[in-house]
Amino acid sequence: MQPTSLVNIGDYSRDDIFRILQSALKFKQNPNRDLLKGRVCATLFFEPSTRTRLSFETAVNRLRGRIVGFSDSATSSSAKGESLKDTIKMVGNYADLIIMRHHLEGSARYASEISPVPVINAGDGSNQHPTQTMLDLFTIYETQGTLENLTITIVGDLKYGRAVHSLIHGLSHFNPTFNFVAPEELHIPDKYKTFCDSKNIPYKEFTDFSADSINNADILYMTRVQKERFTDLMEYEKVKNVYVLHNDMLDDSKDNLKVLHPLPRVKEINQNVDDNPKAYYFEQAKNGMYTRQAIICDLMGIETNLL
Ligand code: CP
């Protein structure tokens, strides 16, 4: 059965993923259509965002739908103590679809269970960021011509990075090999290693960011240390600049390598990498608009392949 909300990328089968990617390709060819005319989507962002919120809102605008919502929860009645349950029930009365980012892990699942309309998880704490994964998969396919049998090196905050956690699940259908590069304090949580073991997915762990983990990779997935998840900022200060990718570190990398990053970037990719043809993070972010158009239409049961 086709999913009715996008809460966890693990709820999407390989076929579901390919259906979205094919639709996203159509939107990349023609992003301006009338498919959402008369529909209203709500963006409820309890945490800051640039790309996710604006690409969702652009996606809807380009399909002639309308957007309501908030980008700062301090301007909503949650600041007066209204519960998430009541907020979702109210917004579900107004809108045809809810797109929500929230700091609590599991909040999107909860919202999907009480909402009368589909819910899209735009990030729930350190847990999941499934629409980021969908655009990551689209970008990997676009640059590699396949999702199968790739070596993915993931670097940075593997403990708190929700884009990382979703990506591991999303790629699990495609026989990946992972290199996990993180300092001890931010290493990949055991549950993701157990997940890889259960799927016979090979992985190696590194604490040094060096040629060993770069030169055999097809995708180098850089991530930011997630300052907002630290309860002790002294701990953040210790690891905040632990790894920085410089242009010369790519000298012996594979020809097909692409450097991705969910963004925002802080200092983990030196700006001297930006002009390297292997840098693909801005194109990756642009792909977010097309994949989000595809996800919205899929959840609303709107046929996208006709045009
Ligand atoms: N990648 C991503 O989620 O970016 P924003 O936090 O700017 O939405």
GROMACS .gro file of C-alpha atoms and ligand atoms in nm:
model
  315
    1MET     CA    1   0.000   0.000   0.000
    2GLN     CA    2   0.126   0.348  -0.088
    3PRO     CA    3   0.222   0.560   0.217
    4THR     CA    4  -0.028   0.828   0.321
    5SER     CA    5   0.233   1.046   0.498
    6LEU     CA    6   0.611   1.077   0.470
    7VAL     CA    7   0.736   1.041   0.825
    8ASN     CA    8   1.029   0.801   0.799
    9ILE     CA    9   1.213   0.709   0.480
   10GLY     CA   10   1.207   0.351   0.608
   11ASP     CA   11   0.832   0.348   0.537
   12TYR     CA   12   0.907   0.391   0.165
   13SER     CA   13   0.986   0.083  -0.040
   14ARG     CA   14   1.234   0.073  -0.326
   15ASP     CA   15   0.937   0.108  -0.565
   16ASP     CA   16   0.802   0.406  -0.371
   17ILE     CA   17   1.142   0.574  -0.394
   18PHE     CA   18   1.175   0.515  -0.769
   19ARG     CA   19   0.819   0.642  -0.826
   20ILE     CA   20   0.911   0.970  -0.651
   21LEU     CA   21   1.245   1.002  -0.833
   22GLN     CA   22   1.081   0.951  -1.173
   23SER     CA   23   0.820   1.211  -1.093
   24ALA     CA   24   1.088   1.452  -0.966
   25LEU     CA   25   1.268   1.419  -1.298
   26LYS     CA   26   0.949   1.535  -1.475
   27PHE     CA   27   0.933   1.833  -1.243
   28LYS     CA   28   1.296   1.915  -1.313
   29GLN     CA   29   1.208   1.929  -1.682
   30ASN     CA   30   0.900   2.143  -1.613
   31PRO     CA   31   0.849   2.273  -1.256
   32ASN     CA   32   0.572   2.520  -1.343
   33ARG     CA   33   0.233   2.352  -1.369
   34ASP     CA   34  -0.126   2.390  -1.245
   35LEU     CA   35  -0.133   2.065  -1.047
   36LEU     CA   36  -0.207   2.217  -0.703
   37LYS     CA   37  -0.459   2.480  -0.812
   38GLY     CA   38  -0.718   2.513  -0.535
   39ARG     CA   39  -0.506   2.325  -0.278
   40VAL     CA   40  -0.360   2.470   0.041
   41CYS     CA   41  -0.044   2.340   0.209
   42ALA     CA   42   0.066   2.436   0.560
   43THR     CA   43   0.430   2.475   0.665
   44LEU     CA   44   0.472   2.451   1.043
   45PHE     CA   45   0.836   2.516   1.126
   46PHE     CA   46   0.908   2.491   1.498
   47GLU     CA   47   1.282   2.497   1.415
   48PRO     CA   48   1.480   2.725   1.179
   49SER     CA   49   1.517   2.640   0.812
   50THR     CA   50   1.622   2.801   0.486
   51ARG     CA   51   1.628   2.528   0.220
   52THR     CA   52   1.358   2.291   0.336
   53ARG     CA   53   1.091   2.552   0.403
   54LEU     CA   54   1.167   2.773   0.105
   55SER     CA   55   1.199   2.483  -0.139
   56PHE     CA   56   0.867   2.341  -0.017
   57GLU     CA   57   0.702   2.680  -0.049
   58THR     CA   58   0.853   2.740  -0.393
   59ALA     CA   59   0.746   2.391  -0.496
   60VAL     CA   60   0.385   2.465  -0.404
   61ASN     CA   61   0.389   2.814  -0.558
   62ARG     CA   62   0.522   2.681  -0.887
   63LEU     CA   63   0.234   2.431  -0.895
   64ARG     CA   64  -0.018   2.714  -0.832
   65GLY     CA   65  -0.107   2.594  -0.483
   66ARG     CA   66  -0.129   2.822  -0.177
   67ILE     CA   67   0.083   2.816   0.138
   68VAL     CA   68  -0.011   2.907   0.497
   69GLY     CA   69   0.196   2.857   0.809
   70PHE     CA   70   0.472   2.992   1.026
   71SER     CA   71   0.850   2.992   1.021
   72ASP     CA   72   0.886   3.092   1.386
   73SER     CA   73   0.677   2.907   1.644
   74ALA     CA   74   0.699   3.212   1.874
   75THR     CA   75   0.439   3.371   1.645
   76SER     CA   76   0.201   3.074   1.681
   77SER     CA   77  -0.025   2.978   1.970
   78SER     CA   78   0.224   2.710   2.077
   79ALA     CA   79   0.395   3.006   2.248
   80LYS     CA   80   0.077   3.034   2.460
   81GLY     CA   81   0.099   2.667   2.554
   82GLU     CA   82  -0.116   2.506   2.284
   83SER     CA   83  -0.029   2.139   2.244
   84LEU     CA   84   0.108   1.986   1.925
   85LYS     CA   85  -0.207   1.772   1.911
   86ASP     CA   86  -0.438   2.074   1.906
   87THR     CA   87  -0.217   2.259   1.659
   88ILE     CA   88  -0.221   1.969   1.415
   89LYS     CA   89  -0.596   1.916   1.450
   90MET     CA   90  -0.661   2.284   1.382
   91VAL     CA   91  -0.427   2.315   1.086
   92GLY     CA   92  -0.564   1.989   0.948
   93ASN     CA   93  -0.904   2.163   0.938
   94TYR     CA   94  -0.763   2.441   0.721
   95ALA     CA   95  -0.505   2.283   0.491
   96ASP     CA   96  -0.490   1.983   0.256
   97LEU     CA   97  -0.137   1.884   0.364
   98ILE     CA   98   0.091   1.961   0.659
   99ILE     CA   99   0.468   2.000   0.631
  100MET     CA  100   0.624   2.011   0.977
  101ARG     CA  101   0.970   2.054   1.128
  102HIS     CA  102   0.988   2.000   1.504
  103HIS     CA  103   1.263   1.954   1.760
  104LEU     CA  104   1.107   1.643   1.918
  105GLU     CA  105   1.199   1.303   1.778
  106GLY     CA  106   0.880   1.117   1.691
  107SER     CA  107   0.674   1.436   1.659
  108ALA     CA  108   0.607   1.377   1.289
  109ARG     CA  109   0.487   1.021   1.351
  110TYR     CA  110   0.258   1.149   1.625
  111ALA     CA  111   0.127   1.426   1.399
  112SER     CA  112   0.059   1.179   1.118
  113GLU     CA  113  -0.145   0.962   1.354
  114ILE     CA  114  -0.379   1.243   1.459
  115SER     CA  115  -0.388   1.452   1.142
  116PRO     CA  116  -0.688   1.432   0.905
  117VAL     CA  117  -0.454   1.521   0.614
  118PRO     CA  118  -0.112   1.387   0.501
  119VAL     CA  119   0.191   1.495   0.703
  120ILE     CA  120   0.542   1.543   0.566
  121ASN     CA  121   0.828   1.527   0.814
  122ALA     CA  122   1.060   1.818   0.741
  123GLY     CA  123   1.292   1.703   1.021
  124ASP     CA  124   1.214   1.573   1.372
  125GLY     CA  125   1.500   1.638   1.611
  126SER     CA  126   1.797   1.411   1.545
  127ASN     CA  127   1.577   1.136   1.412
  128GLN     CA  128   1.484   1.169   1.044
  129HIS     CA  129   1.483   1.408   0.749
  130PRO     CA  130   1.318   1.194   0.481
  131THR     CA  131   1.263   1.461   0.216
  132GLN     CA  132   1.634   1.545   0.240
  133THR     CA  133   1.706   1.180   0.169
  134MET     CA  134   1.475   1.178  -0.129
  135LEU     CA  135   1.660   1.474  -0.283
  136ASP     CA  136   1.992   1.312  -0.191
  137LEU     CA  137   1.889   0.994  -0.372
  138PHE     CA  138   1.773   1.195  -0.672
  139THR     CA  139   2.109   1.373  -0.680
  140ILE     CA  140   2.308   1.054  -0.640
  141TYR     CA  141   2.116   0.896  -0.927
  142GLU     CA  142   2.160   1.210  -1.138
  143THR     CA  143   2.536   1.215  -1.087
  144GLN     CA  144   2.615   0.843  -1.082
  145GLY     CA  145   2.351   0.707  -1.322
  146THR     CA  146   2.259   0.447  -1.059
  147LEU     CA  147   2.187   0.404  -0.691
  148GLU     CA  148   2.330   0.052  -0.682
  149ASN     CA  149   2.660  -0.070  -0.535
  150LEU     CA  150   2.801   0.272  -0.444
  151THR     CA  151   3.053   0.356  -0.174
  152ILE     CA  152   2.930   0.646   0.036
  153THR     CA  153   3.163   0.823   0.278
  154ILE     CA  154   2.967   1.016   0.540
  155VAL     CA  155   3.164   1.270   0.740
  156GLY     CA  156   3.098   1.479   1.049
  157ASP     CA  157   2.817   1.464   1.303
  158LEU     CA  158   2.688   1.111   1.265
  159LYS     CA  159   2.535   1.114   1.612
  160TYR     CA  160   2.289   1.401   1.577
  161GLY     CA  161   2.267   1.437   1.197
  162ARG     CA  162   1.913   1.346   1.095
  163ALA     CA  163   2.002   1.370   0.726
  164VAL     CA  164   2.264   1.100   0.787
  165HIS     CA  165   2.023   0.873   0.972
  166SER     CA  166   1.765   0.896   0.695
  167LEU     CA  167   2.025   0.849   0.424
  168ILE     CA  168   2.145   0.520   0.572
  169HIS     CA  169   1.788   0.387   0.562
  170GLY     CA  170   1.716   0.528   0.218
  171LEU     CA  171   2.027   0.377   0.061
  172SER     CA  172   1.975   0.041   0.229
  173HIS     CA  173   1.769  -0.081  -0.070
  174PHE     CA  174   2.066  -0.036  -0.305
  175ASN     CA  175   2.353  -0.246  -0.171
  176PRO     CA  176   2.573   0.042  -0.048
  177THR     CA  177   2.907   0.033   0.129
  178PHE     CA  178   2.952   0.300   0.397
  179ASN     CA  179   3.257   0.473   0.538
  180PHE     CA  180   3.154   0.650   0.859
  181VAL     CA  181   3.398   0.929   0.952
  182ALA     CA  182   3.332   1.092   1.289
  183PRO     CA  183   3.512   1.187   1.608
  184GLU     CA  184   3.450   0.957   1.907
  185GLU     CA  185   3.203   1.206   2.054
  186LEU     CA  186   2.984   1.205   1.740
  187HIS     CA  187   3.017   0.848   1.617
  188ILE     CA  188   2.730   0.674   1.445
  189PRO     CA  189   2.476   0.543   1.702
  190ASP     CA  190   2.472   0.168   1.755
  191LYS     CA  191   2.117   0.134   1.623
  192TYR     CA  192   2.232   0.234   1.273
  193LYS     CA  193   2.520  -0.014   1.285
  194THR     CA  194   2.274  -0.283   1.396
  195PHE     CA  195   2.049  -0.182   1.107
  196CYS     CA  196   2.339  -0.214   0.860
  197ASP     CA  197   2.430  -0.553   1.007
  198SER     CA  198   2.071  -0.673   0.970
  199LYS     CA  199   2.080  -0.581   0.600
  200ASN     CA  200   2.433  -0.716   0.540
  201ILE     CA  201   2.552  -0.366   0.453
  202PRO     CA  202   2.929  -0.336   0.492
  203TYR     CA  203   3.067  -0.034   0.676
  204LYS     CA  204   3.393   0.091   0.822
  205GLU     CA  205   3.441   0.349   1.094
  206PHE     CA  206   3.715   0.615   1.088
  207THR     CA  207   3.814   0.890   1.326
  208ASP     CA  208   4.068   1.039   1.082
  209PHE     CA  209   3.937   1.220   0.776
  210SER     CA  210   4.200   1.112   0.525
  211ALA     CA  211   4.263   0.954   0.185
  212ASP     CA  212   4.160   0.615   0.327
  213SER     CA  213   3.797   0.720   0.334
  214ILE     CA  214   3.794   0.963   0.040
  215ASN     CA  215   3.970   0.790  -0.246
  216ASN     CA  216   3.747   0.484  -0.276
  217ALA     CA  217   3.421   0.682  -0.247
  218ASP     CA  218   3.162   0.757  -0.514
  219ILE     CA  219   2.988   1.007  -0.288
  220LEU     CA  220   3.151   1.217  -0.016
  221TYR     CA  221   2.866   1.331   0.208
  222MET     CA  222   2.985   1.611   0.436
  223THR     CA  223   2.778   1.727   0.734
  224ARG     CA  224   2.774   2.009   0.985
  225VAL     CA  225   2.822   1.953   1.358
  226GLN     CA  226   2.469   2.010   1.491
  227LYS     CA  227   2.530   2.283   1.748
  228GLU     CA  228   2.162   2.305   1.841
  229ARG     CA  229   2.158   1.944   1.973
  230PHE     CA  230   2.436   1.993   2.230
  231THR     CA  231   2.331   2.049   2.591
  232ASP     CA  232   2.689   2.150   2.683
  233LEU     CA  233   2.833   2.411   2.444
  234MET     CA  234   3.185   2.334   2.572
  235GLU     CA  235   3.143   1.990   2.413
  236TYR     CA  236   3.041   2.158   2.087
  237GLU     CA  237   3.348   2.383   2.097
  238LYS     CA  238   3.572   2.075   2.119
  239VAL     CA  239   3.440   1.920   1.798
  240LYS     CA  240   3.297   2.206   1.592
  241ASN     CA  241   3.581   2.225   1.340
  242VAL     CA  242   3.700   1.869   1.367
  243TYR     CA  243   3.704   1.804   0.991
  244VAL     CA  244   3.745   2.051   0.707
  245LEU     CA  245   3.746   1.942   0.343
  246HIS     CA  246   4.001   2.128   0.128
  247ASN     CA  247   4.031   2.114  -0.248
  248ASP     CA  248   4.365   1.930  -0.251
  249MET     CA  249   4.212   1.645  -0.050
  250LEU     CA  250   4.015   1.554  -0.364
  251ASP     CA  251   4.323   1.524  -0.588
  252ASP     CA  252   4.330   1.142  -0.588
  253SER     CA  253   3.957   1.084  -0.560
  254LYS     CA  254   3.761   0.888  -0.818
  255ASP     CA  255   3.660   1.070  -1.138
  256ASN     CA  256   3.293   1.013  -1.065
  257LEU     CA  257   3.313   1.139  -0.705
  258LYS     CA  258   3.064   1.405  -0.607
  259VAL     CA  259   3.078   1.603  -0.284
  260LEU     CA  260   2.734   1.645  -0.128
  261HIS     CA  261   2.621   1.828   0.186
  262PRO     CA  262   2.263   1.875   0.311
  263LEU     CA  263   2.361   2.235   0.403
  264PRO     CA  264   2.381   2.473   0.580
  265ARG     CA  265   2.760   2.459   0.570
  266VAL     CA  266   2.958   2.617   0.850
  267LYS     CA  267   3.331   2.553   0.802
  268GLU     CA  268   3.344   2.183   0.714
  269ILE     CA  269   3.387   2.250   0.340
  270ASN     CA  270   3.643   2.516   0.260
  271GLN     CA  271   3.513   2.760   0.001
  272ASN     CA  272   3.805   2.664  -0.224
  273VAL     CA  273   3.613   2.342  -0.297
  274ASP     CA  274   3.311   2.528  -0.440
  275ASP     CA  275   3.457   2.565  -0.790
  276ASN     CA  276   3.577   2.206  -0.810
  277PRO     CA  277   3.358   2.015  -1.062
  278LYS     CA  278   3.320   1.747  -0.795
  279ALA     CA  279   3.138   1.991  -0.565
  280TYR     CA  280   2.765   1.934  -0.616
  281TYR     CA  281   2.597   2.061  -0.298
  282PHE     CA  282   2.426   2.365  -0.449
  283GLU     CA  283   2.278   2.159  -0.734
  284GLN     CA  284   2.176   1.906  -0.469
  285ALA     CA  285   1.984   2.175  -0.278
  286LYS     CA  286   1.814   2.289  -0.599
  287ASN     CA  287   1.695   1.933  -0.659
  288GLY     CA  288   1.505   1.967  -0.331
  289MET     CA  289   1.239   2.173  -0.504
  290TYR     CA  290   1.165   1.907  -0.768
  291THR     CA  291   1.167   1.613  -0.529
  292ARG     CA  292   0.938   1.801  -0.291
  293GLN     CA  293   0.697   1.873  -0.576
  294ALA     CA  294   0.697   1.500  -0.647
  295ILE     CA  295   0.643   1.407  -0.281
  296ILE     CA  296   0.353   1.650  -0.234
  297CYS     CA  297   0.173   1.532  -0.549
  298ASP     CA  298   0.232   1.167  -0.461
  299LEU     CA  299   0.076   1.209  -0.116
  300MET     CA  300  -0.220   1.399  -0.263
  301GLY     CA  301  -0.278   1.135  -0.528
  302ILE     CA  302  -0.212   1.378  -0.812
  303GLU     CA  303  -0.090   1.226  -1.138
  304THR     CA  304   0.232   1.396  -1.248
  305ASN     CA  305   0.342   1.198  -1.551
  306LEU     CA  306   0.085   1.332  -1.796
  307LEU     CA  307   0.263   1.658  -1.877
  308CP      N1  308   1.914   2.073   0.461
  308CP      C1  309   1.829   2.143   0.538
  308CP      O1  310   1.744   2.086   0.606
  308CP      O2  311   1.848   2.277   0.537
  308CP      P1  312   1.760   2.381   0.619
  308CP      O3  313   1.785   2.354   0.766
  308CP      O4  314   1.807   2.517   0.576
  308CP      O5  315   1.617   2.356   0.586
   0.00000   0.00000   0.00000
